[in-house]
Amino acid sequence: MSGRLRTLVSAWLMIDFFAESRRTGEPGSSLTTTVFGQSFLGLILAAVFLPEQAGAATGYLTANLSLSTLMVGIGLLGNPVRAKRELADELLVQTAPLPPYTLAMARAAHGAFYIALVTTGMAIPPAILAYWACSGDPLATLRYLAVAPIVAGCMVGALSVFTRFVHLIAGPARAQLLGGTLKMMLLGGGFAGFAVCLPHLGKTVAALPVPSSSVLAWPPYWAARIVADPLHASGFALALGGLALLLLALGTALDRMRRRRTARRRRVRDPLARLDHWLAGEGPLLGITRFVATMLYRSPGFRGRVLPLFGMPAAMVVLSLWDLEAGHARALLLGMTLQFPAIFLPFLVGFLPRTDHERAQWVFDTAPAQDLAPYRTASLIALTSHVLVPVHLVAMLALLAIAFASRSMPALWFAVSLPVFSLGLGVLVAELCLTSLDAKPFTRGGEDQETMALGGLTTITIVLALAGGAFSMVAQHPAGLLGAATLVTIALARIRIGRNRAQPITGPSSSP
Amino acid sequence: MTTPDQPPAAPHNPTERDAASLRRELLAILVLYATQAVLPLLIGWAFGPSLP
């Protein structure tokens, strides 16, 4: 058995044995107690109903096999912790680096071991007494020990296929409710069946006070026929094997459907979040990026302080679009106005460490990276995807609408190249501003850090406004688009370099 | 003033402790299986139907 498989199986067995007793604080294992109790019940039934004459074994064997099968089925159903355990299990194995084949093997090995462990305790007494019941056939003991776990496994398979199906179509709560109802039916049906049939153990199926078709449809009866007379029970052996394979296939298919549904539900649909994925890749950098991006939109303090800053440039954009006839002057104004998001980036970065929640630092206290490099890169990606891209996308759509309305090719070039240029320039400015980020984003509480390092803001404003104005002159030509594309490529390359610099935190050699 | 030497703390490894607990429970179940095998042998030998 491979290491991973063994670890997984032993972890599940640990939960089987000790989860309940440790939750309630009791010593020992609840599973061992259950196995002891059920084994005792199996011994009593096997001893009390041992037939007085050899050869009339089918009824006796059916009763014993029914007991062990029902006990295993009842143990599976109606356990309120089971649904939670399945959910936790799903998270455990989905985050583990396991190939699906190993996982399926581990599930099969654990299921087989668990069922065999629980059933064997109940199967040993009737299996040994089957030697006397089957006229001194020592192989009957072995056959009994072999088929008892199989028929119990069929019961477990049928019940779990049924509850999984209900889980899939009606949800986990209804599946759990139905599990409780099924448990009641098994208990009641089992008790009634034993009460009616036990006095008639030595008789044939036709003599029983229940319809013979219901006995023929009961898999423990098939197993009893296999144990008692294997030469004339090939049909029953085929039916039992086919049933086991069918349930295995159905269980696997339902499991796959459920996992596909879970995966589908977890897929990111937000296009901005997809952009984060694309820019940040995987691992801690993506985690920090998603945190910063979410907080950019959700932090009330950040919205209160930062959003008003965008009011003025938005008004200027609207004003510049108002007068459609102004030509070059309008292009110049637009070129300068579209640099306002980049001009305000120092404010955004200055407010970035602030949080509305005291002691929010704990979010990153256990993070693998404690140096600021990945936080700067993540903030750069989040500001790009959640501030610069949406603003310039809206600007581009508005300019495109105007270009289509005026049916002019230069206007079309302008509508595409100016926002692209502004985006690229904004990313470079954001990277520059983030070098002054001195705390993890959204973690610093209180108002003790009121002073912001905004030195050089005037210089940045003038340089950016000049750059925007100058670019607006060439933006109406294809060369402008080429320049804008080059700038955006450089900006993306800078993000990629930052990402590669932040990557070592995902490696095993990182310092804690 | 020096404090007397404290005995070293018992090794505290949850994984090893859990594995030992699991082995103990499986051993207990094996002992149960053995008992379950002996009693029916006696019952069958004493009260079982006479074999042909």
mmCIF file of N, CA and C in Angstrom, chain A residues 14 17-18 22 29 32 35-36 39 43 50-54 117 120-121 124-125 128-129 132 136, chain B residues 18-19 21-22 25-26 28-29 32-33 36-37 39-41 43-45 47-52:
data_model
loop_
_atom_site.group_PDB
_atom_site.id
_atom_site.type_symbol
_atom_site.label_atom_id
_atom_site.label_comp_id
_atom_site.label_asym_id
_atom_site.label_seq_id
_atom_site.Cartn_x
_atom_site.Cartn_y
_atom_site.Cartn_z
ATOM 1 N N MET A 14 -9.149 6.324 12.020
ATOM 2 C CA MET A 14 -9.051 7.076 13.283
ATOM 3 C C MET A 14 -10.377 7.772 13.565
ATOM 4 N N PHE A 17 -13.042 5.236 14.559
ATOM 5 C CA PHE A 17 -12.895 4.682 15.896
ATOM 6 C C PHE A 17 -13.092 5.735 16.988
ATOM 7 N N PHE A 18 -12.490 6.912 16.804
ATOM 8 C CA PHE A 18 -12.370 7.816 17.949
ATOM 9 C C PHE A 18 -13.140 9.124 17.840
ATOM 10 N N ARG A 22 -14.132 11.055 21.287
ATOM 11 C CA ARG A 22 -13.350 12.247 21.612
ATOM 12 C C ARG A 22 -14.226 13.489 21.623
ATOM 13 N N SER A 29 -13.096 3.701 22.416
ATOM 14 C CA SER A 29 -13.644 3.901 21.082
ATOM 15 C C SER A 29 -15.085 3.427 21.028
ATOM 16 N N THR A 32 -15.465 0.223 18.685
ATOM 17 C CA THR A 32 -15.135 -1.070 19.302
ATOM 18 C C THR A 32 -16.302 -1.553 20.158
ATOM 19 N N VAL A 35 -18.918 -2.910 17.855
ATOM 20 C CA VAL A 35 -18.528 -4.208 17.299
ATOM 21 C C VAL A 35 -18.725 -5.302 18.354
ATOM 22 N N PHE A 36 -18.351 -5.017 19.590
ATOM 23 C CA PHE A 36 -18.511 -6.011 20.656
ATOM 24 C C PHE A 36 -19.990 -6.333 20.863
ATOM 25 N N SER A 39 -21.452 -8.264 17.884
ATOM 26 C CA SER A 39 -20.915 -9.628 17.844
ATOM 27 C C SER A 39 -21.628 -10.518 18.858
ATOM 28 N N LEU A 43 -23.696 -13.864 18.134
ATOM 29 C CA LEU A 43 -23.422 -15.138 18.813
ATOM 30 C C LEU A 43 -24.700 -15.730 19.408
ATOM 31 N N LEU A 50 -29.572 -22.612 16.288
ATOM 32 C CA LEU A 50 -28.841 -23.685 15.593
ATOM 33 C C LEU A 50 -29.801 -24.857 15.351
ATOM 34 N N PRO A 51 -29.976 -25.278 14.083
ATOM 35 C CA PRO A 51 -30.969 -26.341 13.812
ATOM 36 C C PRO A 51 -30.599 -27.659 14.491
ATOM 37 N N GLU A 52 -31.628 -28.408 14.818
ATOM 38 C CA GLU A 52 -31.375 -29.682 15.509
ATOM 39 C C GLU A 52 -30.952 -30.771 14.540
ATOM 40 N N GLN A 53 -31.296 -30.584 13.285
ATOM 41 C CA GLN A 53 -30.922 -31.584 12.282
ATOM 42 C C GLN A 53 -30.001 -30.951 11.241
ATOM 43 N N ALA A 54 -29.001 -31.702 10.854
ATOM 44 C CA ALA A 54 -28.075 -31.205 9.841
ATOM 45 C C ALA A 54 -28.763 -31.212 8.474
ATOM 46 N N LEU A 117 -14.537 -5.428 8.974
ATOM 47 C CA LEU A 117 -14.272 -5.349 10.418
ATOM 48 C C LEU A 117 -15.559 -5.489 11.217
ATOM 49 N N THR A 120 -17.403 -9.147 10.307
ATOM 50 C CA THR A 120 -16.747 -10.398 10.698
ATOM 51 C C THR A 120 -17.096 -10.784 12.129
ATOM 52 N N GLY A 121 -17.182 -9.795 13.029
ATOM 53 C CA GLY A 121 -17.533 -10.100 14.425
ATOM 54 C C GLY A 121 -18.857 -10.841 14.521
ATOM 55 N N ILE A 124 -18.522 -14.638 12.482
ATOM 56 C CA ILE A 124 -17.716 -15.799 12.910
ATOM 57 C C ILE A 124 -18.570 -16.891 13.592
ATOM 58 N N PRO A 125 -19.429 -16.535 14.583
ATOM 59 C CA PRO A 125 -20.203 -17.621 15.217
ATOM 60 C C PRO A 125 -21.080 -18.416 14.241
ATOM 61 N N ILE A 128 -18.957 -20.647 11.916
ATOM 62 C CA ILE A 128 -18.440 -21.897 12.510
ATOM 63 C C ILE A 128 -19.580 -22.898 12.714
ATOM 64 N N LEU A 129 -20.730 -22.382 13.161
ATOM 65 C CA LEU A 129 -21.857 -23.286 13.376
ATOM 66 C C LEU A 129 -22.434 -23.787 12.053
ATOM 67 N N TRP A 132 -21.787 -27.422 11.256
ATOM 68 C CA TRP A 132 -22.739 -28.438 11.720
ATOM 69 C C TRP A 132 -24.043 -28.351 10.950
ATOM 70 N N GLY A 136 -21.456 -30.949 8.161
ATOM 71 C CA GLY A 136 -20.019 -31.163 8.295
ATOM 72 C C GLY A 136 -19.200 -30.728 7.101
ATOM 73 N N ASP B 18 -2.007 8.461 18.304
ATOM 74 C CA ASP B 18 -3.210 8.000 17.614
ATOM 75 C C ASP B 18 -2.980 6.626 16.987
ATOM 76 N N ALA B 19 -1.809 6.461 16.359
ATOM 77 C CA ALA B 19 -1.520 5.172 15.731
ATOM 78 C C ALA B 19 -1.500 4.065 16.778
ATOM 79 N N SER B 21 -3.166 4.072 19.623
ATOM 80 C CA SER B 21 -4.555 3.834 20.051
ATOM 81 C C SER B 21 -5.280 2.956 19.043
ATOM 82 N N LEU B 22 -5.057 3.260 17.749
ATOM 83 C CA LEU B 22 -5.720 2.489 16.688
ATOM 84 C C LEU B 22 -5.281 1.029 16.742
ATOM 85 N N GLU B 25 -7.025 -0.742 19.608
ATOM 86 C CA GLU B 25 -8.431 -1.079 19.337
ATOM 87 C C GLU B 25 -8.533 -2.262 18.376
ATOM 88 N N LEU B 26 -7.686 -2.273 17.339
ATOM 89 C CA LEU B 26 -7.727 -3.392 16.375
ATOM 90 C C LEU B 26 -7.343 -4.692 17.057
ATOM 91 N N ALA B 28 -7.860 -5.368 20.215
ATOM 92 C CA ALA B 28 -9.018 -5.748 21.044
ATOM 93 C C ALA B 28 -10.054 -6.460 20.184
ATOM 94 N N ILE B 29 -10.270 -5.971 18.962
ATOM 95 C CA ILE B 29 -11.262 -6.603 18.075
ATOM 96 C C ILE B 29 -10.772 -7.983 17.638
ATOM 97 N N LEU B 32 -11.525 -10.305 20.315
ATOM 98 C CA LEU B 32 -12.968 -10.601 20.265
ATOM 99 C C LEU B 32 -13.255 -11.674 19.224
ATOM 100 N N TYR B 33 -12.647 -11.532 18.046
ATOM 101 C CA TYR B 33 -12.847 -12.528 16.988
ATOM 102 C C TYR B 33 -12.443 -13.913 17.485
ATOM 103 N N GLN B 36 -15.007 -15.176 19.746
ATOM 104 C CA GLN B 36 -16.191 -15.508 18.952
ATOM 105 C C GLN B 36 -16.008 -16.840 18.239
ATOM 106 N N ALA B 37 -14.775 -17.223 17.973
ATOM 107 C CA ALA B 37 -14.532 -18.494 17.281
ATOM 108 C C ALA B 37 -14.559 -19.659 18.272
ATOM 109 N N LEU B 39 -16.144 -19.970 21.330
ATOM 110 C CA LEU B 39 -17.447 -20.296 21.929
ATOM 111 C C LEU B 39 -18.336 -21.116 20.987
ATOM 112 N N PRO B 40 -18.505 -20.715 19.720
ATOM 113 C CA PRO B 40 -19.337 -21.532 18.815
ATOM 114 C C PRO B 40 -18.780 -22.935 18.599
ATOM 115 N N LEU B 41 -17.444 -23.085 18.647
ATOM 116 C CA LEU B 41 -16.872 -24.427 18.511
ATOM 117 C C LEU B 41 -17.360 -25.322 19.644
ATOM 118 N N ILE B 43 -20.060 -24.777 21.469
ATOM 119 C CA ILE B 43 -21.521 -24.950 21.355
ATOM 120 C C ILE B 43 -21.838 -26.001 20.301
ATOM 121 N N GLY B 44 -21.170 -25.891 19.165
ATOM 122 C CA GLY B 44 -21.413 -26.846 18.076
ATOM 123 C C GLY B 44 -21.026 -28.266 18.490
ATOM 124 N N TRP B 45 -19.917 -28.382 19.184
ATOM 125 C CA TRP B 45 -19.449 -29.715 19.594
ATOM 126 C C TRP B 45 -20.400 -30.336 20.627
ATOM 127 N N PHE B 47 -23.753 -29.106 21.462
ATOM 128 C CA PHE B 47 -25.197 -29.100 21.172
ATOM 129 C C PHE B 47 -25.525 -29.213 19.693
ATOM 130 N N GLY B 48 -24.538 -29.242 18.805
ATOM 131 C CA GLY B 48 -24.795 -29.266 17.365
ATOM 132 C C GLY B 48 -25.455 -30.567 16.936
ATOM 133 N N PRO B 49 -26.121 -30.523 15.775
ATOM 134 C CA PRO B 49 -26.736 -31.750 15.273
ATOM 135 C C PRO B 49 -25.680 -32.814 14.982
ATOM 136 N N SER B 50 -26.043 -34.074 15.182
ATOM 137 C CA SER B 50 -25.079 -35.144 14.926
ATOM 138 C C SER B 50 -24.815 -35.223 13.432
ATOM 139 N N LEU B 51 -23.535 -35.289 13.096
ATOM 140 C CA LEU B 51 -23.154 -35.291 11.687
ATOM 141 C C LEU B 51 -23.193 -36.699 11.131
ATOM 142 N N PRO B 52 -23.537 -36.846 9.836
ATOM 143 C CA PRO B 52 -23.584 -38.177 9.235
ATOM 144 C C PRO B 52 -22.190 -38.798 9.136
#
